[in-house]
Short mmCIF file of C-alpha atoms in Angstrom, two decimals:
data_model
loop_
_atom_site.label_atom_id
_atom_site.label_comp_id
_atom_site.label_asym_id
_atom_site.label_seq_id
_atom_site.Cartn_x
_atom_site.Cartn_y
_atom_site.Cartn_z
CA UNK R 634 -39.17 27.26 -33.44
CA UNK R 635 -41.33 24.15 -32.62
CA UNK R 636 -38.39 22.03 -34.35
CA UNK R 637 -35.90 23.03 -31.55
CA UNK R 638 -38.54 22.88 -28.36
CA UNK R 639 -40.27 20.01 -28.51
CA UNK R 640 -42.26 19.74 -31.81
CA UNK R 641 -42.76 17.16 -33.95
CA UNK R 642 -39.42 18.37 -35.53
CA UNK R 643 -37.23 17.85 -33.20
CA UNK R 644 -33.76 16.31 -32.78
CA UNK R 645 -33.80 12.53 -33.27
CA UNK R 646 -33.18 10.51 -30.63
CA UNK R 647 -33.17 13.97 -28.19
CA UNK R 648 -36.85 14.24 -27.43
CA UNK R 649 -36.78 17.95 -28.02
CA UNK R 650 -36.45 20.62 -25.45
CA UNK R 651 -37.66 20.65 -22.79
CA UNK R 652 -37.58 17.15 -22.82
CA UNK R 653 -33.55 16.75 -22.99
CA UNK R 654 -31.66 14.11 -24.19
CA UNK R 655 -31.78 10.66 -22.51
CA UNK R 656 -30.10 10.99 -19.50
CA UNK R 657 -28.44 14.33 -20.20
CA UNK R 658 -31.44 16.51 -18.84
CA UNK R 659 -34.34 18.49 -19.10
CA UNK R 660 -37.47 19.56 -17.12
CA UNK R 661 -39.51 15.78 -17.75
CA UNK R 662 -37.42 12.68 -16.49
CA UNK R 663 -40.31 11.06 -18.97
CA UNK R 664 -39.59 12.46 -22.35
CA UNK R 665 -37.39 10.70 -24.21
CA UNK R 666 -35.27 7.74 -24.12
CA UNK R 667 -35.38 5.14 -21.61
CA UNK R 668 -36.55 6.14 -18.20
CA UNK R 669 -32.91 5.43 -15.82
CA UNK R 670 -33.67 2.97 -12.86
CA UNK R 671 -32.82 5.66 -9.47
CA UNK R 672 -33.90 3.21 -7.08
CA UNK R 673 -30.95 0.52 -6.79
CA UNK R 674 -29.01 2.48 -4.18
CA UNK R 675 -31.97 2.99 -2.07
CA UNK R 676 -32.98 -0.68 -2.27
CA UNK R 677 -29.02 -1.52 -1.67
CA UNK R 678 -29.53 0.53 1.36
CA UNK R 679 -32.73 -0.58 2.31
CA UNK R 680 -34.23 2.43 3.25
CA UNK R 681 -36.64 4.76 1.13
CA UNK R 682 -36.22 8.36 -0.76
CA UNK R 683 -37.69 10.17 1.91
CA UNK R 684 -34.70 8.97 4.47
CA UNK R 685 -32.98 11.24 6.05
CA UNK R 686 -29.00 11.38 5.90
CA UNK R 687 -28.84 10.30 9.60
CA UNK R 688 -31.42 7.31 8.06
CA UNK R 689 -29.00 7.05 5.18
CA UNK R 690 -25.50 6.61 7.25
CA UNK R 691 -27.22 4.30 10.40
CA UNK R 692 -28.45 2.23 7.17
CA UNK R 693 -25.03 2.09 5.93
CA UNK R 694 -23.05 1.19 9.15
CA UNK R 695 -25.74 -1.32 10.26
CA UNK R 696 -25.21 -3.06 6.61
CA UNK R 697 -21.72 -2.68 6.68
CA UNK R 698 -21.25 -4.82 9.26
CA UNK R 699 -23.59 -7.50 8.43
CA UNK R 700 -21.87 -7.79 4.84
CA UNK R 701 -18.05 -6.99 5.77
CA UNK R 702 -15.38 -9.47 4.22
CA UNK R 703 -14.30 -10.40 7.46
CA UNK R 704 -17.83 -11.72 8.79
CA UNK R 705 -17.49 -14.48 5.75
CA UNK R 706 -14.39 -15.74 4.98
CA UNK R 707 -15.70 -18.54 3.53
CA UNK R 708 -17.07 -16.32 0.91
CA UNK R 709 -14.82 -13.27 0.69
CA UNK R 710 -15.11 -12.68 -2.44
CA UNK R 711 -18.84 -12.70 -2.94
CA UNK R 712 -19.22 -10.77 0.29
CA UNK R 713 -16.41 -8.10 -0.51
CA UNK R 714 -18.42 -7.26 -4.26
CA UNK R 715 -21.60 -6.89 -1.68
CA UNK R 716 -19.54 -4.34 0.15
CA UNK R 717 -18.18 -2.39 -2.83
CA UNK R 718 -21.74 -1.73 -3.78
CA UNK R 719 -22.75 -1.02 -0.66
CA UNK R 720 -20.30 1.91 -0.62
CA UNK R 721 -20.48 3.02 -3.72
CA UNK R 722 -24.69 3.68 -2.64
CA UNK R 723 -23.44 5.57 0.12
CA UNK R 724 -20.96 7.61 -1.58
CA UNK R 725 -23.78 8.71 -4.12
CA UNK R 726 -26.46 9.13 -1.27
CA UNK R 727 -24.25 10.67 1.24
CA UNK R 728 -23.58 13.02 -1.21
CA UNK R 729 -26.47 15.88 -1.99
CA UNK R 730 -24.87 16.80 -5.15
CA UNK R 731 -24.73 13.63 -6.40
CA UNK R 732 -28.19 12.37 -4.74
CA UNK R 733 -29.90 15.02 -7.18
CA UNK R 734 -28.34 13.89 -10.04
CA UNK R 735 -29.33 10.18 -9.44
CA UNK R 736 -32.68 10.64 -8.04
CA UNK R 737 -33.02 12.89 -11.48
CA UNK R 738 -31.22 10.89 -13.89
CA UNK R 739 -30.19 7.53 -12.19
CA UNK R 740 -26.75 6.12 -12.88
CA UNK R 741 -26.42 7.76 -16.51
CA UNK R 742 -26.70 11.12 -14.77
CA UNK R 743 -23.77 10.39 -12.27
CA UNK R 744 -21.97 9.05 -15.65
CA UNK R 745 -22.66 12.27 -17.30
CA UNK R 746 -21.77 14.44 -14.55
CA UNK R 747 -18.10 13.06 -14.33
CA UNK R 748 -18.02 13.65 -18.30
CA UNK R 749 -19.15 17.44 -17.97
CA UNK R 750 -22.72 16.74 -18.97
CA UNK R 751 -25.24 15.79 -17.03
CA UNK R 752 -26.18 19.01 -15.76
CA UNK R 753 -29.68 20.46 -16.94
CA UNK R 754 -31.32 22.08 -19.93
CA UNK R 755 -28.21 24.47 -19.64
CA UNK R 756 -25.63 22.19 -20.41
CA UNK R 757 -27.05 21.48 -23.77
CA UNK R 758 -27.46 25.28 -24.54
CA UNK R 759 -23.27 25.22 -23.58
CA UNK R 760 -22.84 22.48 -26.21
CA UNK R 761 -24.58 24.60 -28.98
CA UNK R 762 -23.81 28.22 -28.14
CA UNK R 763 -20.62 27.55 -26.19
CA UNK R 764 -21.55 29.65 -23.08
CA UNK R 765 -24.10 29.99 -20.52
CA UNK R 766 -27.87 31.33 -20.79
CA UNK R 767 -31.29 30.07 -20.51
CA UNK R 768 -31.61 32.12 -17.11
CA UNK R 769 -28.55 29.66 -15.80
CA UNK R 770 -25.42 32.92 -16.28
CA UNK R 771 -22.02 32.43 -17.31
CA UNK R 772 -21.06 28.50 -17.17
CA UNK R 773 -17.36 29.25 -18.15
CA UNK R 774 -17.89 28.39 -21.76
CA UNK R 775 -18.65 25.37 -23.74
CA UNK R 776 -16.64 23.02 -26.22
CA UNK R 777 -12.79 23.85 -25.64
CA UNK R 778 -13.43 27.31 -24.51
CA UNK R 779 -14.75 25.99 -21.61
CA UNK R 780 -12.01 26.90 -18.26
CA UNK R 781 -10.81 24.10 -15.58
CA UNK R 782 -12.66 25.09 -12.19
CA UNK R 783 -9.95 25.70 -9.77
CA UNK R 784 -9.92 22.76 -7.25
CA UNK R 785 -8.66 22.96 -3.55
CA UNK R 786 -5.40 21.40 -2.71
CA UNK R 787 -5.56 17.70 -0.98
CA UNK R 788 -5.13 16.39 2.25
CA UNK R 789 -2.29 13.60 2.79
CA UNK R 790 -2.37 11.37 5.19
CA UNK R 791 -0.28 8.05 6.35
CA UNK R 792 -2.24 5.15 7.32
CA UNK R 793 -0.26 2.31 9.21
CA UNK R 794 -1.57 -1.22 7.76
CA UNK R 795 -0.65 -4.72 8.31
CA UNK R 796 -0.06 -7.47 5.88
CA UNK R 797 -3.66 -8.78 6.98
CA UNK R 798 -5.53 -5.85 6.31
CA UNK R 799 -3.69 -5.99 2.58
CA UNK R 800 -4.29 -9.75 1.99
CA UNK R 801 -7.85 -9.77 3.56
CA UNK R 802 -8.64 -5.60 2.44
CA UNK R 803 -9.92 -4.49 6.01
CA UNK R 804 -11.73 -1.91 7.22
CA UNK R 805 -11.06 1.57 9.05
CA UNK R 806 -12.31 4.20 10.00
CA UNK R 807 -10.18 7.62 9.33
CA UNK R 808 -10.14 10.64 11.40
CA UNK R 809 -9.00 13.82 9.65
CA UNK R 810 -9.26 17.56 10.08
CA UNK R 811 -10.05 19.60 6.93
CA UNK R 812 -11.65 23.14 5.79
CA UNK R 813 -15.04 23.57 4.76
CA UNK R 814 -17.26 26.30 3.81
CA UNK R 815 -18.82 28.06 6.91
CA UNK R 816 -22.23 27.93 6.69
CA UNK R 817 -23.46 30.79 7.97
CA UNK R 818 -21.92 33.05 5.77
CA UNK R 819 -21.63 31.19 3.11
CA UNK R 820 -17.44 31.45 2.85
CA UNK R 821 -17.92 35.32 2.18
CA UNK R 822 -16.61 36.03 6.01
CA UNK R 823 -19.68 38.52 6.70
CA UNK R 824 -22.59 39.80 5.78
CA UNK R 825 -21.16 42.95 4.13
CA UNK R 826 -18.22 42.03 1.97
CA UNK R 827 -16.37 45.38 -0.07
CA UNK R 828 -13.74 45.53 -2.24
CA UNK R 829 -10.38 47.08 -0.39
CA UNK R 830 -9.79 50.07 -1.27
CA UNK R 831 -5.96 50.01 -0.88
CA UNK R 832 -5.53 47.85 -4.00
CA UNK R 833 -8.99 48.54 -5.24
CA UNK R 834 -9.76 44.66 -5.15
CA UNK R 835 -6.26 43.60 -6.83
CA UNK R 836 -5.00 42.15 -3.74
CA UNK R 837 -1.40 43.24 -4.34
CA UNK R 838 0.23 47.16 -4.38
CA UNK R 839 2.21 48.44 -7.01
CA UNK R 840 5.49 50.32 -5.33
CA UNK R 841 7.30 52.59 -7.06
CA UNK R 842 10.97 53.62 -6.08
CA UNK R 843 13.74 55.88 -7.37
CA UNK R 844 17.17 54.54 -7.36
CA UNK R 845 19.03 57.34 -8.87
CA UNK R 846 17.95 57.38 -13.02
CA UNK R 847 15.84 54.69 -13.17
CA UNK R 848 12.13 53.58 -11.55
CA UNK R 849 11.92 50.15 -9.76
CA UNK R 850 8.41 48.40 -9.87
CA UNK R 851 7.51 45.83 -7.29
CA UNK R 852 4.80 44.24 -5.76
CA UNK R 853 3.97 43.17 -2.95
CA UNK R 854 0.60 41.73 -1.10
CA UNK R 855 -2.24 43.94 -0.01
CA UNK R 856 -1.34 44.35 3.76
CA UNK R 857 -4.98 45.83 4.11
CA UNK R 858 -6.76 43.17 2.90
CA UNK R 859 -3.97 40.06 3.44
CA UNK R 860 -4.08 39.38 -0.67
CA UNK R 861 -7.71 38.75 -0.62
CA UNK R 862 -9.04 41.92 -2.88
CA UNK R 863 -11.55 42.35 -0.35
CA UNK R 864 -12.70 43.61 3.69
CA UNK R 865 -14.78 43.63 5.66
CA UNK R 866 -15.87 45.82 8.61
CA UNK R 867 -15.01 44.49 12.07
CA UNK R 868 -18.70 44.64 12.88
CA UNK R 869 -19.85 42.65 9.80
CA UNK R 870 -17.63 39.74 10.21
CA UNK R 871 -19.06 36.25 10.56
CA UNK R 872 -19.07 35.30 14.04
CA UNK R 873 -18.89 31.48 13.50
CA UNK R 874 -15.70 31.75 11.17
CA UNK R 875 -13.90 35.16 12.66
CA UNK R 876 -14.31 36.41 9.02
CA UNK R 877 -12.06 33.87 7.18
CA UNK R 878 -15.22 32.16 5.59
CA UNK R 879 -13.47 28.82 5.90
CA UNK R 880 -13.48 27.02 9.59
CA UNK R 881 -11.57 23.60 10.45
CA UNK R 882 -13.53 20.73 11.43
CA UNK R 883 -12.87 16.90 12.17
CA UNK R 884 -14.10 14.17 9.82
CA UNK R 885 -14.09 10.49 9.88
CA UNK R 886 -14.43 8.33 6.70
CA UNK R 887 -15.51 4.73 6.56
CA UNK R 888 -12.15 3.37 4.09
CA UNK R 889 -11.80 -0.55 2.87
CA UNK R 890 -8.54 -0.73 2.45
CA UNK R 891 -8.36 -2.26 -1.41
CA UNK R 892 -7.04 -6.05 -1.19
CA UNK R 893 -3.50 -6.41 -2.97
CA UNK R 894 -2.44 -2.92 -2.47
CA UNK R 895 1.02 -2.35 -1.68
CA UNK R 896 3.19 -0.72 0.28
CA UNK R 897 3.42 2.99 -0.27
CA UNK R 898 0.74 3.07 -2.24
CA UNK R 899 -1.36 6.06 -2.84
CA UNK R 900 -4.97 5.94 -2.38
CA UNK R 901 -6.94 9.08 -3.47
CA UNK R 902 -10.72 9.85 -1.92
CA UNK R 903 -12.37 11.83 -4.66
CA UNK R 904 -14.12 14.92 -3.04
CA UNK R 905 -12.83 14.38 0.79
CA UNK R 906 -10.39 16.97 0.79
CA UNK R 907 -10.57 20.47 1.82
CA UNK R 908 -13.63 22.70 0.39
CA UNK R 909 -12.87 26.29 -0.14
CA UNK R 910 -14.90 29.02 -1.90
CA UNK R 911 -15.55 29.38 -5.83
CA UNK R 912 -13.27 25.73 -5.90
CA UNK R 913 -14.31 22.40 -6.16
CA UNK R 914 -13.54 20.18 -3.38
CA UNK R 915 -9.78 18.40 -2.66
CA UNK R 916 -9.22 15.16 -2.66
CA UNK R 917 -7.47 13.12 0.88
CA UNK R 918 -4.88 10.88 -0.31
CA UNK R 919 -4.02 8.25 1.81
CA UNK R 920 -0.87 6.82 1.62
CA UNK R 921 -0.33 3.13 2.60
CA UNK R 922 2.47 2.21 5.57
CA UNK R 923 2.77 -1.36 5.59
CA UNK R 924 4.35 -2.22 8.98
CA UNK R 925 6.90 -5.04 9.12
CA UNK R 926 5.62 -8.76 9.83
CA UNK R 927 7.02 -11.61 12.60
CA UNK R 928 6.80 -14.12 9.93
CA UNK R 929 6.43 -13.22 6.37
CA UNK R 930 8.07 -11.00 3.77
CA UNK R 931 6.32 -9.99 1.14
CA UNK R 932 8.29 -10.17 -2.90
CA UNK R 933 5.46 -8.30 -5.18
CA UNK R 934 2.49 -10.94 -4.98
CA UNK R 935 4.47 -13.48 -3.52
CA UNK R 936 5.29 -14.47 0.03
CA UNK R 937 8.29 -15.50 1.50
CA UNK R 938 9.02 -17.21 5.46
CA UNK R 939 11.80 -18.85 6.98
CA UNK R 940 11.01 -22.41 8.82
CA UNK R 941 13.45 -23.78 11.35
CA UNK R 942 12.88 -27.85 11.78
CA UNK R 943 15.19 -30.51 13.60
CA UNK R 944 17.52 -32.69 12.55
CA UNK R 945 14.98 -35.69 13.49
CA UNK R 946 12.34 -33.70 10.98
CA UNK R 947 14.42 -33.66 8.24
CA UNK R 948 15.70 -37.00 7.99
CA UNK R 949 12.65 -38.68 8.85
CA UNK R 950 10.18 -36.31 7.29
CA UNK R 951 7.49 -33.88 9.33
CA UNK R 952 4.04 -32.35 9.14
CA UNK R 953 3.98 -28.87 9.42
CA UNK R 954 1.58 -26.18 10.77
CA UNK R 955 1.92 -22.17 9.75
CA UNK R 956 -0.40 -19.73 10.22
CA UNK R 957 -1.45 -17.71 6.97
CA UNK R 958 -2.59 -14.18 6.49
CA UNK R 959 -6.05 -15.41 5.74
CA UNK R 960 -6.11 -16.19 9.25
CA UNK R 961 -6.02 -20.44 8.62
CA UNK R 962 -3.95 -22.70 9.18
CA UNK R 963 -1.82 -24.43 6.62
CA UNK R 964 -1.08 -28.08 7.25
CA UNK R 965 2.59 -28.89 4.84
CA UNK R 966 4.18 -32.55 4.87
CA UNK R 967 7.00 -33.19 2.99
CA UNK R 968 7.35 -36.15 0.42
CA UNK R 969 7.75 -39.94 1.44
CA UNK R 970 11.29 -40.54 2.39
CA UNK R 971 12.43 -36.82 1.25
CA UNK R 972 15.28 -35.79 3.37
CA UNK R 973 15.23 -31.77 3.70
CA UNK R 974 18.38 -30.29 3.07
CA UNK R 975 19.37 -26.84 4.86
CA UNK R 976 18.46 -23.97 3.24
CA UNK R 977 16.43 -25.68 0.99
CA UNK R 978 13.24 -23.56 -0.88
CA UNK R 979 9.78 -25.19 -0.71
CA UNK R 980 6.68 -23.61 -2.73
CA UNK R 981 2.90 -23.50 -1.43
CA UNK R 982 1.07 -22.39 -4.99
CA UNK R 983 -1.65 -19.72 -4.47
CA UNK R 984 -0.95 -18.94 -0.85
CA UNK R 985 0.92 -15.31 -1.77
CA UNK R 986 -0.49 -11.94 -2.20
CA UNK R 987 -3.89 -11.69 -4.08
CA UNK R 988 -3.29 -9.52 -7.27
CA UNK R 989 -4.94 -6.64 -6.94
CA UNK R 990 -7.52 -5.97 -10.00
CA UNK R 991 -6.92 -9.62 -11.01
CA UNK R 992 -10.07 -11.77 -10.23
CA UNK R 993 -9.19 -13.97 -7.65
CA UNK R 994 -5.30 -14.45 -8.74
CA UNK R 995 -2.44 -15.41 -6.26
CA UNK R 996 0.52 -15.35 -5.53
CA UNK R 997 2.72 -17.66 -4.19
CA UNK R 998 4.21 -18.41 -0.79
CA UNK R 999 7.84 -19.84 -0.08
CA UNK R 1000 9.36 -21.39 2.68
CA UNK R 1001 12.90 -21.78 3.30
CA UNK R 1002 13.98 -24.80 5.71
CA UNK R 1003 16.82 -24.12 8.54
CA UNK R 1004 17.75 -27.53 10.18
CA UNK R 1005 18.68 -27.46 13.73
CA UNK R 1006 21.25 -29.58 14.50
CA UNK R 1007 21.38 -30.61 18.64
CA UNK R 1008 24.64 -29.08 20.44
CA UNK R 1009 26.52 -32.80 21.67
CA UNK R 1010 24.81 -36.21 21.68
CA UNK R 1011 24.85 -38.98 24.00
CA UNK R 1012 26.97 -41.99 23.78
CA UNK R 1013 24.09 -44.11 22.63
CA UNK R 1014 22.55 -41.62 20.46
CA UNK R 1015 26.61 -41.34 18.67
CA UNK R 1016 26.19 -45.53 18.61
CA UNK R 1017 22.82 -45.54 16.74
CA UNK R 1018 23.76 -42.72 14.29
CA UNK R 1019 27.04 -45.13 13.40
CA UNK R 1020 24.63 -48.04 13.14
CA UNK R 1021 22.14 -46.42 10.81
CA UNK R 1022 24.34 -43.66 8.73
CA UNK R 1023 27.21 -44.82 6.58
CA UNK R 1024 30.60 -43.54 6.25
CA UNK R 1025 31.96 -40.59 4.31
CA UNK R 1026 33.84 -40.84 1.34
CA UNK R 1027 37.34 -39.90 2.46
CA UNK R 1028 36.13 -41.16 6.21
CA UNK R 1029 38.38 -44.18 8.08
CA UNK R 1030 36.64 -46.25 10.13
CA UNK R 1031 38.46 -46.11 14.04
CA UNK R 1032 37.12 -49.72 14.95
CA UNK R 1033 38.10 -51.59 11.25
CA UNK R 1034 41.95 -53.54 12.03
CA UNK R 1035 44.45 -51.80 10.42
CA UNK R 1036 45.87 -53.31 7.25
CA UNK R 1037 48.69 -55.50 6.70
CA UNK R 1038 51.73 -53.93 4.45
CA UNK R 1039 51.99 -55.33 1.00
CA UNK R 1040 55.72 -56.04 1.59
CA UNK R 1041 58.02 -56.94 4.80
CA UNK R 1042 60.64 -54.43 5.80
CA UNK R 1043 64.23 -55.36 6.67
CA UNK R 1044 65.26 -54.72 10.25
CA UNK R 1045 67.70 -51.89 8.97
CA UNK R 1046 64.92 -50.49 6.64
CA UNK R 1047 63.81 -47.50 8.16
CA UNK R 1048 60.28 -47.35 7.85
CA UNK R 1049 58.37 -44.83 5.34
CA UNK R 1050 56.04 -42.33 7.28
CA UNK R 1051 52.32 -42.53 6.09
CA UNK R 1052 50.03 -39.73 5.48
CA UNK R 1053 47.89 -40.08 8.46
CA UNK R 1054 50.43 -42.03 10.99
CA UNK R 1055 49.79 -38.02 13.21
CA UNK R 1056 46.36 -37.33 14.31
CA UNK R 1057 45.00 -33.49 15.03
CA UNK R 1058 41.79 -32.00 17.08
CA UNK R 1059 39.83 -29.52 14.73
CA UNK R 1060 38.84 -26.39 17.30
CA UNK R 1061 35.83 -24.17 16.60
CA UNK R 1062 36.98 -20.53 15.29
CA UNK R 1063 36.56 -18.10 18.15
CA UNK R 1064 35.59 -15.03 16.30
CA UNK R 1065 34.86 -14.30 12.70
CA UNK R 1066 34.75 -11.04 10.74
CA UNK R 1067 31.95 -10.73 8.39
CA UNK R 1068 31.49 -14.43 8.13
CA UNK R 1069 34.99 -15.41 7.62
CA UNK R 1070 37.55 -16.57 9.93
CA UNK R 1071 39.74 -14.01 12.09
CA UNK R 1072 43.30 -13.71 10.98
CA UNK R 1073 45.32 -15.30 13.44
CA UNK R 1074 48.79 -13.43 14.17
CA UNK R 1075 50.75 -16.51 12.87
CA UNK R 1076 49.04 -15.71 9.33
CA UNK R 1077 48.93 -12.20 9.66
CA UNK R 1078 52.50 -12.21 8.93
CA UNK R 1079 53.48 -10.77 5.33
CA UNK R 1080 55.96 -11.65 2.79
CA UNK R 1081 58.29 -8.86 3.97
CA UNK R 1082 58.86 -10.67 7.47
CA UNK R 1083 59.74 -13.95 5.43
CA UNK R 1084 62.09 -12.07 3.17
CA UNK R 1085 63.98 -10.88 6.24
CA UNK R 1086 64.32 -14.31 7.74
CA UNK R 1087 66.07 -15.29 4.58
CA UNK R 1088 68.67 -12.23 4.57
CA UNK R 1089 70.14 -13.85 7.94
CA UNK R 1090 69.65 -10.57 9.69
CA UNK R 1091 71.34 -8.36 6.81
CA UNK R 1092 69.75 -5.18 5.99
CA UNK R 1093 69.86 -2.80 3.62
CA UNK R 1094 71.11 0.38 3.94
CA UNK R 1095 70.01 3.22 2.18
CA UNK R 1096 72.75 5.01 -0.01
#
């Protein structure tokens, strides 16, 4: 037996047993393999292994606000890595589960916990001999007998963001109700728990009925025991919990909302959820509401704005100010001697959306120029416009002398009529429908009013 437990003959590379294999577990965090470092939370944290979880969250509020993207932007994305980590410590150390495993096994133990390992001397017997043992009981089988553990269902929840908080990945703070375990009975609901008699621990009756030669089976729930196989006495319920073994309580969560996301995007917080008995814990799902902007719209990881500049700034050039996301200012001047044209589309490269998972990639952000033009001018300003802009291509000239005709006429010549001897006034369309002029009633008139004008007022009669 020495070659299994420890003696010279044991497994390579697993130390033997009790000793455990690197990072999967054992009695001796010393035998075998590489000792795993279970100190760079607590130094991320600053505090010690002895601290308390009140130590461990003031710790962890104090540093997140020293350390918080927002307090550097010069360095955001230095400072926002410093805050991942720093949340990630938390999350382990916050966590008692997950505290023993790393104080135990270090990071490799949290790795092998997520895996299905990770979990003692017992887990290896489950690898060999496919089932519990060792003085650990039934583990639900090893290998791929091993059973999913039933998990509790999640909590959804909406959270209203801006296109700041998604460009910049802000902070909140989330307030939430969810179940947990009472504690005093230990989600049993009393101190003395029996099975109910009435279904004898089934949780649903059998009924039979007659309906004339045949038997009908149903079922229905236990109305003794509401479905739950079990009772309890009135005077052995949990006093804390009113015998449900579950009670509601509020929560709030410290949640960096993840730079790039988008909207309606789903965020799930592993764990956060509701905790119910013999289940592992539900996840809370937040779900990403991105409220509409004044200025930009967003197109995937780009953005998009509309600018409105005068008629002056677009002949003669401008230098524009528009405040970004980031929470600068960008300065944009247009090219020497570029006149903007209306509606034109102007790009500012890398001054989108950042990309989320992408390392510091951008989109980027378009502006779209409305010119607009002054109501009436003055008679100067209509003078220095005529001085300075030239003439249209099928434009005449009011103040040039009219030409001479290349011929004389004869007294008794009539005269021929030229194409612009009558002048009209152009008039601004009243009212428009969908963007296009109104019909006015003099061309609202069809074809079958002309073909009536032509018949003279003869109509046709029907035979």
């Amino acid at each position: 037996m020495s070659f299994f437990f420890g003696g010279p003959g044991g497994f390579p590379g697993m130390g033997g047993m009790p000793g455990g294999m690197p990072g999967m577990g054992g009695d001796d965090d010393s035998d075998g393999g590489e000792s795993s470092n279970n100190t760079k939370y607590y130094e991320c944290l600053g505090i010690d292994k002895s601290a308390t979880p009140q130590q461990i969250k003031k710790s962890y509020r104090k540093l997140a606000r020293e350390v918080h993207p927002d307090k550097h932007p010069d360095e955001a994305e230095k400072y926002h890595e410093k805050f991942q980590e720093l949340q990630k410590a938390y999350e382990v150390l916050s966590d008692p589960e997950k505290k023993k495993l790393y104080d135990r096994y270090g990071e490799a133990g949290l790795k092998g916990a997520s895996s299905g390992f990770g979990g003692g001397g017992a887990d290896i017997f489950d690898m060999f001999f496919g089932g519990g043992g060792h003085g650990h009981g039934h583990r639900g089988g090893g290998g791929r007998g091993q059973q999913r553990r039933r998990k509790a269902p999640p909590i959804q929840q909406f959270l209203d963001v801006t296109l700041e908080d998604l460009y910049l990945g802000s902070s909140r703070v989330i307030s939430y109700e969810k179940m947990t375990i009472c504690s005093d009975c230990d989600g049993k609901g009393g101190k003395k728990v029996t099975e109910c008699g009435a279904c004898h621990g089934n949780g649903v009756q059998v009924i039979m009925k007659q309906m004339g030669y045949m038997t009908v089976q149903t079922q229905r729930e236990c109305p003794h025991c509401n479905g739950e196989g079990t009772s309890i006495p009135e005077s052995a319920k949990c006093k804390k919990c009113e015998g449900k073994g579950m009670k509601k309580v509020a929560k709030k969560l410290d949640f960096i909302i993840p730079r790039g996301s988008k909207h309606a995007e789903k965020v799930v917080m592993k764990g956060q959820g509701h905790e119910i008995p013999d289940a592992g814990n539900g996840d809370l799902v937040l779900v990403l509401r991105c409220v509409k902007h004044e200025l930009y719209q967003r197109i995937g990881a780009d953005l998009a704005m509309t600018k409105k500049i005068s008629l002056r700034q677009a002949l003669c050039g401008c230098t524009i100010v528009i405040p970004h996301l980031s929470g600068y200012k960008l300065k944009i001047k247009t090219a020497p001697n570029e006149v903007i044209q209306h509606g034109s589309l102007k790009a500012v490269y890398s001054k989108g959306m950042p990309q989320k998972g992408s390392g510091g990639t951008f989109g980027h952000l378009y502006v779209k120029f409305e010119i607009v033009f002054p109501d009436v001018l003055d008679d100067e300003a209509v003078e220095s416009l005529k001085q300075l802009l030239p003439l249209g291509d099928d434009e005449i000239d009011p103040d040039a002398p009219e030409p001479e005709p290349e011929h004389k006429h004869n007294e008794n010549e009539e005269e021929e009529d030229e194409d612009y001897d009558e002048e009209y006034d152009i008039h601004e369309t009243a009212e428009t429908v969908h963007g296009e002029p109104k019909v006015t009633p003099a061309s609202s008139r069809s074809a079958y009013d002309e073909d009536e004008e032509e018949t003279d007022g003869q109509q046709c009669r029907q035979m």
